[in-house]
PDB file of C-alpha atoms in Angstrom:
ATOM      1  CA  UNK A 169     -86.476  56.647  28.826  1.00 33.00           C
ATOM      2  CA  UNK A 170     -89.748  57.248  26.614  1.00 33.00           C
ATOM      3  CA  UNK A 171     -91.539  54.684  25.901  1.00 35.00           C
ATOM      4  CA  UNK A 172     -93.958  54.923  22.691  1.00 35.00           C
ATOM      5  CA  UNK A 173     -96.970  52.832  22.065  1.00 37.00           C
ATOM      6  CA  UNK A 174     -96.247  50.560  19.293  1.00 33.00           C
ATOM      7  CA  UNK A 175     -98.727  52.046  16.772  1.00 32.00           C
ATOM      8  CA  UNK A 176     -96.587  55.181  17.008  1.00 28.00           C
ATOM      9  CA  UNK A 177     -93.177  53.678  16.255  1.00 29.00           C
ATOM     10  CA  UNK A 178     -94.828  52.097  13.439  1.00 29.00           C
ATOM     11  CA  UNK A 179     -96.485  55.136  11.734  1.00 28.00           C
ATOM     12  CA  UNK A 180     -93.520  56.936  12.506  1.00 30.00           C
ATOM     13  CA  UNK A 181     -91.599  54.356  10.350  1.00 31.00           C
ATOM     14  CA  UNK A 182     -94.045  54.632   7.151  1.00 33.00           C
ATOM     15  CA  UNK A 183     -94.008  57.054   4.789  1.00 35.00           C
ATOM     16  CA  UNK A 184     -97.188  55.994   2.488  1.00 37.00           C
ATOM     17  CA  UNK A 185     -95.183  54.591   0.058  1.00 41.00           C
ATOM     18  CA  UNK A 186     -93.344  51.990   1.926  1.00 41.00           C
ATOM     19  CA  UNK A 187     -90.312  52.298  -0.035  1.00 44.00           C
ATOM     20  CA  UNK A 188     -87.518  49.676   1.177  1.00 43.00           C
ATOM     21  CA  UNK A 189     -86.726  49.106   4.099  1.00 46.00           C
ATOM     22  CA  UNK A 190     -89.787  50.586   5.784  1.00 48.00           C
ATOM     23  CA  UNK A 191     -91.925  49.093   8.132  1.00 52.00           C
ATOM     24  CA  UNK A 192     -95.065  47.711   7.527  1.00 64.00           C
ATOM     25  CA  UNK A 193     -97.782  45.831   9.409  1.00 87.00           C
ATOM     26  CA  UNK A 194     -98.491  44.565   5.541  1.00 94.00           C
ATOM     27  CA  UNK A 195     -96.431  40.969   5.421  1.00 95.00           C
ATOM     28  CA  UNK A 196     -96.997  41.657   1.818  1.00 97.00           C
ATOM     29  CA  UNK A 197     -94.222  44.282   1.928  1.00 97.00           C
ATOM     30  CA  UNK A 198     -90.499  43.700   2.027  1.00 97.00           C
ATOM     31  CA  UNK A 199     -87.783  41.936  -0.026  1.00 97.00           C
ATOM     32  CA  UNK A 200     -87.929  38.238  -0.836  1.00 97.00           C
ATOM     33  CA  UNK A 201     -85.775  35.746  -1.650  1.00 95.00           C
ATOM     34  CA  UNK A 202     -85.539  32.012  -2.797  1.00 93.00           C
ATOM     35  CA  UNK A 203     -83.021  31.838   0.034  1.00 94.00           C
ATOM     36  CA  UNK A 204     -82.779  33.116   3.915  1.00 94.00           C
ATOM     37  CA  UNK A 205     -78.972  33.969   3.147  1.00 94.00           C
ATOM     38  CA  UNK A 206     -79.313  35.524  -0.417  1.00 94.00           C
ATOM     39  CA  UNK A 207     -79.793  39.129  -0.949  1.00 95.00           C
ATOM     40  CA  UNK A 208     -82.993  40.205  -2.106  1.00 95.00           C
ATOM     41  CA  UNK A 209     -84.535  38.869  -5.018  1.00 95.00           C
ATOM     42  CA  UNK A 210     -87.447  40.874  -5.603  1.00 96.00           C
ATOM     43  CA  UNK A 211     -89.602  43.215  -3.393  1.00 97.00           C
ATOM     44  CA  UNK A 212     -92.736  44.150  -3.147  1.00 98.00           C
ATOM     45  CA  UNK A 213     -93.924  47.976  -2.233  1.00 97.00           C
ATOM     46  CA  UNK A 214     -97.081  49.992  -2.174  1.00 96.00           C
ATOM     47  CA  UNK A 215     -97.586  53.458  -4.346  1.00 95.00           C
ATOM     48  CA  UNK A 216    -101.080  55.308  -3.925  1.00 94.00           C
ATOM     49  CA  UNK A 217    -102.434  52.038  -2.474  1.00 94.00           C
ATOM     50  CA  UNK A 218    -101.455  49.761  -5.203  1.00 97.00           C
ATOM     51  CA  UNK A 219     -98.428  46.813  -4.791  1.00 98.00           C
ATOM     52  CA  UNK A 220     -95.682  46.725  -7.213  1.00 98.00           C
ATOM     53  CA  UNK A 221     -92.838  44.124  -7.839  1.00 97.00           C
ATOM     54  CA  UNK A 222     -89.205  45.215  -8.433  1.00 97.00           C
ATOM     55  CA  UNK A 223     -86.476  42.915  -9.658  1.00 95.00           C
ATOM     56  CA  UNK A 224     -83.372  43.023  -8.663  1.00 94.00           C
ATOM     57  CA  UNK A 225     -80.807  41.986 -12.188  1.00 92.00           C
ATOM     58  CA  UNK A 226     -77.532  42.796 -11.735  1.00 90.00           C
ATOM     59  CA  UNK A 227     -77.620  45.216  -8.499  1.00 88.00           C
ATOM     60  CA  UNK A 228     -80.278  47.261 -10.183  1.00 94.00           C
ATOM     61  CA  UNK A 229     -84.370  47.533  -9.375  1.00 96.00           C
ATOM     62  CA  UNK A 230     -86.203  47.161 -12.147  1.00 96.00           C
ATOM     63  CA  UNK A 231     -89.936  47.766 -11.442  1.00 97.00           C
ATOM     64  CA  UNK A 232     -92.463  45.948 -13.164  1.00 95.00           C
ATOM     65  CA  UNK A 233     -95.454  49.061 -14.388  1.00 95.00           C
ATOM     66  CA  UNK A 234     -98.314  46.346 -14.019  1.00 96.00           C
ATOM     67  CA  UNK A 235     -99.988  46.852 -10.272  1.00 97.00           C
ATOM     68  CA  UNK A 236    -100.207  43.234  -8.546  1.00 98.00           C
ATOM     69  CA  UNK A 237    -103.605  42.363  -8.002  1.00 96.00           C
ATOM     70  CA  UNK A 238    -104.953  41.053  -4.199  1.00 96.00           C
ATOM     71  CA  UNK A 239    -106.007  37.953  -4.899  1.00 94.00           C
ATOM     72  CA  UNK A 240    -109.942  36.851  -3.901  1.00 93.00           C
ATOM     73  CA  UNK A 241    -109.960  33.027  -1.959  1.00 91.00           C
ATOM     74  CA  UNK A 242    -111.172  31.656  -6.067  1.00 90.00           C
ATOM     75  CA  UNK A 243    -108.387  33.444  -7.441  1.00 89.00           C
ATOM     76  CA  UNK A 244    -106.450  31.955  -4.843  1.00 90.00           C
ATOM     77  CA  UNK A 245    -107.803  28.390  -5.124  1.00 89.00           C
ATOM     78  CA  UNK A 246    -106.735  28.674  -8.959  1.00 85.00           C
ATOM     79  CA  UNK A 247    -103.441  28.081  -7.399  1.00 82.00           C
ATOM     80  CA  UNK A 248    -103.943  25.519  -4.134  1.00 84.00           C
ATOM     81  CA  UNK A 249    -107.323  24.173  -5.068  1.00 85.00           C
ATOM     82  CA  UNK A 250    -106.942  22.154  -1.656  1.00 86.00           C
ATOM     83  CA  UNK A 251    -105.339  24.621   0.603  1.00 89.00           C
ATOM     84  CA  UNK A 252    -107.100  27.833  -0.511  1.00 91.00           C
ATOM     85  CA  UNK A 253    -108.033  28.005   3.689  1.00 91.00           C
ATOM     86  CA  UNK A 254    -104.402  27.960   4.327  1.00 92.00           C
ATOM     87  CA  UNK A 255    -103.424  31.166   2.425  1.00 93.00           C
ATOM     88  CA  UNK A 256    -103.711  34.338   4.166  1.00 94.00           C
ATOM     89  CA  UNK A 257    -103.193  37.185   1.162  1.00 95.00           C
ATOM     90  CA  UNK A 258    -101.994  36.521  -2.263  1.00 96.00           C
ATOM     91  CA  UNK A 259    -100.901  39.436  -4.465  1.00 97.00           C
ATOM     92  CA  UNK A 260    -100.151  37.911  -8.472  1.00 95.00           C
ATOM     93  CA  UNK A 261     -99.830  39.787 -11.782  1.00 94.00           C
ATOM     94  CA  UNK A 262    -103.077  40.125 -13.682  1.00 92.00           C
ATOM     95  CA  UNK A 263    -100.886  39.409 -17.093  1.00 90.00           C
ATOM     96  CA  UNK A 264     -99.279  35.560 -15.197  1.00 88.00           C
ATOM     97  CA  UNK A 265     -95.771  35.039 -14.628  1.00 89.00           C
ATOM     98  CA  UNK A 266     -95.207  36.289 -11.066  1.00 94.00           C
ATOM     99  CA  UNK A 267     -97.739  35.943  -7.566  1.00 95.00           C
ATOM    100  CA  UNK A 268     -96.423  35.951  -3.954  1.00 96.00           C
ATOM    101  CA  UNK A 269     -98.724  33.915  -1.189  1.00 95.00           C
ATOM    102  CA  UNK A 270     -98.828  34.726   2.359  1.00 96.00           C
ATOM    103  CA  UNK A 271     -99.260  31.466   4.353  1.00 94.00           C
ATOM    104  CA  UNK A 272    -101.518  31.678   7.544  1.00 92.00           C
ATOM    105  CA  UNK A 273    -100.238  30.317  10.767  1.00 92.00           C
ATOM    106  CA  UNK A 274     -99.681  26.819  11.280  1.00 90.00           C
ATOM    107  CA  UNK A 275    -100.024  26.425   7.118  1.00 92.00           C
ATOM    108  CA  UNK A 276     -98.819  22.944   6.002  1.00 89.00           C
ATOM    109  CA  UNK A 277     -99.197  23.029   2.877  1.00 84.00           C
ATOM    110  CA  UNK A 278     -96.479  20.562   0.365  1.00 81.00           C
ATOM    111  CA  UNK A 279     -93.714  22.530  -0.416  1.00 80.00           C
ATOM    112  CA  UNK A 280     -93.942  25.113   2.060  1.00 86.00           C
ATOM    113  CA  UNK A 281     -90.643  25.646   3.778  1.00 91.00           C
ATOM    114  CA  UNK A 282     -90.587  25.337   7.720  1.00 90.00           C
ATOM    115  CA  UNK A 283     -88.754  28.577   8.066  1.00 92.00           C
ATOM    116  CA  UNK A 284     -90.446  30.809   5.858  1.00 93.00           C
ATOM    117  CA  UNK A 285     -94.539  32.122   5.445  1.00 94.00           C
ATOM    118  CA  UNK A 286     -93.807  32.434   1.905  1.00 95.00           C
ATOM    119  CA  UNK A 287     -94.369  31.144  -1.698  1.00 92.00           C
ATOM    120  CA  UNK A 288     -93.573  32.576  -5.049  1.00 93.00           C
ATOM    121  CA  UNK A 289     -95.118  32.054  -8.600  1.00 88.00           C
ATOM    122  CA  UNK A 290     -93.098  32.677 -11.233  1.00 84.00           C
ATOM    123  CA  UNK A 291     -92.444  31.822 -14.908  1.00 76.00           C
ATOM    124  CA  UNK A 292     -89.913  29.138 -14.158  1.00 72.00           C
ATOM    125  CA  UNK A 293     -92.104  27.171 -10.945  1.00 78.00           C
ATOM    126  CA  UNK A 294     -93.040  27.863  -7.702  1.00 83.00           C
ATOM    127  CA  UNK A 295     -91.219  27.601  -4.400  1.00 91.00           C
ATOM    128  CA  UNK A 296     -90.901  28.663  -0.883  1.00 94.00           C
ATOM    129  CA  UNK A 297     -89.325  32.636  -0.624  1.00 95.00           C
ATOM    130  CA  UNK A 298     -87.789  34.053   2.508  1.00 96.00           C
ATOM    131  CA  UNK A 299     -88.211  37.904   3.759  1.00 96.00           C
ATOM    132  CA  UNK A 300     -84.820  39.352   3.621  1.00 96.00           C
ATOM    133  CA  UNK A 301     -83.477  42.680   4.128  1.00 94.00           C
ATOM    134  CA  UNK A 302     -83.663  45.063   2.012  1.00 93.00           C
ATOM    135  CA  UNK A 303     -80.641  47.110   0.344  1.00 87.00           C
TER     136      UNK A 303
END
């Protein structure tokens, strides 16, 4: 048996683009949804270095053509003026209407779910997402 260093597997897995279903050390990447036994919701991939969100409305991705934007800690505290510490990476649409927040470990913020690092921003509230497969 051959046994590969981790870093290996995982650039073996990537392909620059991180289309779905790749692996990423990015927890920004992946599909998302609003529950851990729902298909994917939305997902979020990289192209040339920027992040992009697709929907998914009736079995087809739609991508949005606005890049997400990585958030700085005062865009961030926009959002959770008292738990800007807790927040590891936020990526959000420069226009509104969508963001996606990485929680650091041990985050307890209100409203975070237990079982998920997760929190989406979009036009109808805010809430806890889970990381799902993708299709």
């Amino acid at each position: 048996m051959l046994l590969l260093p981790v870093p290996f597997l995982l650039s073996a897995c990537r392909d620059g683009d991180n289309g779905p279903g790749m692996l990423s050390s990015d927890p920004m990447l992946g599909c998302f949804s609003t529950h851990p036994r729902k298909p994917a919701e939305f997902r979020i991939e990289q192209q040339q270095g920027q992040y992009f969100v697709s929907f998914n409305r009736d079995d087809q991705w739609q991508r949005d053509t606005t890049p997400l934007q990585v958030s700085s800690r005062a865009d961030i505290a926009r959002f959770f003026k008292d738990d800007v510490d807790q927040i590891d990476k936020a990526l959000v649409r420069p226009t509104g209407g969508f963001g996606i927040f990485h929680f650091n470990p041990g985050a307890t913020l209100k409203g975070k779910d237990k079982d998920s690092d997760y929190m989406a921003l979009v036009l109808i509230g805010a809430g806890p997402v889970f990381q799902v497969s993708c299709p």
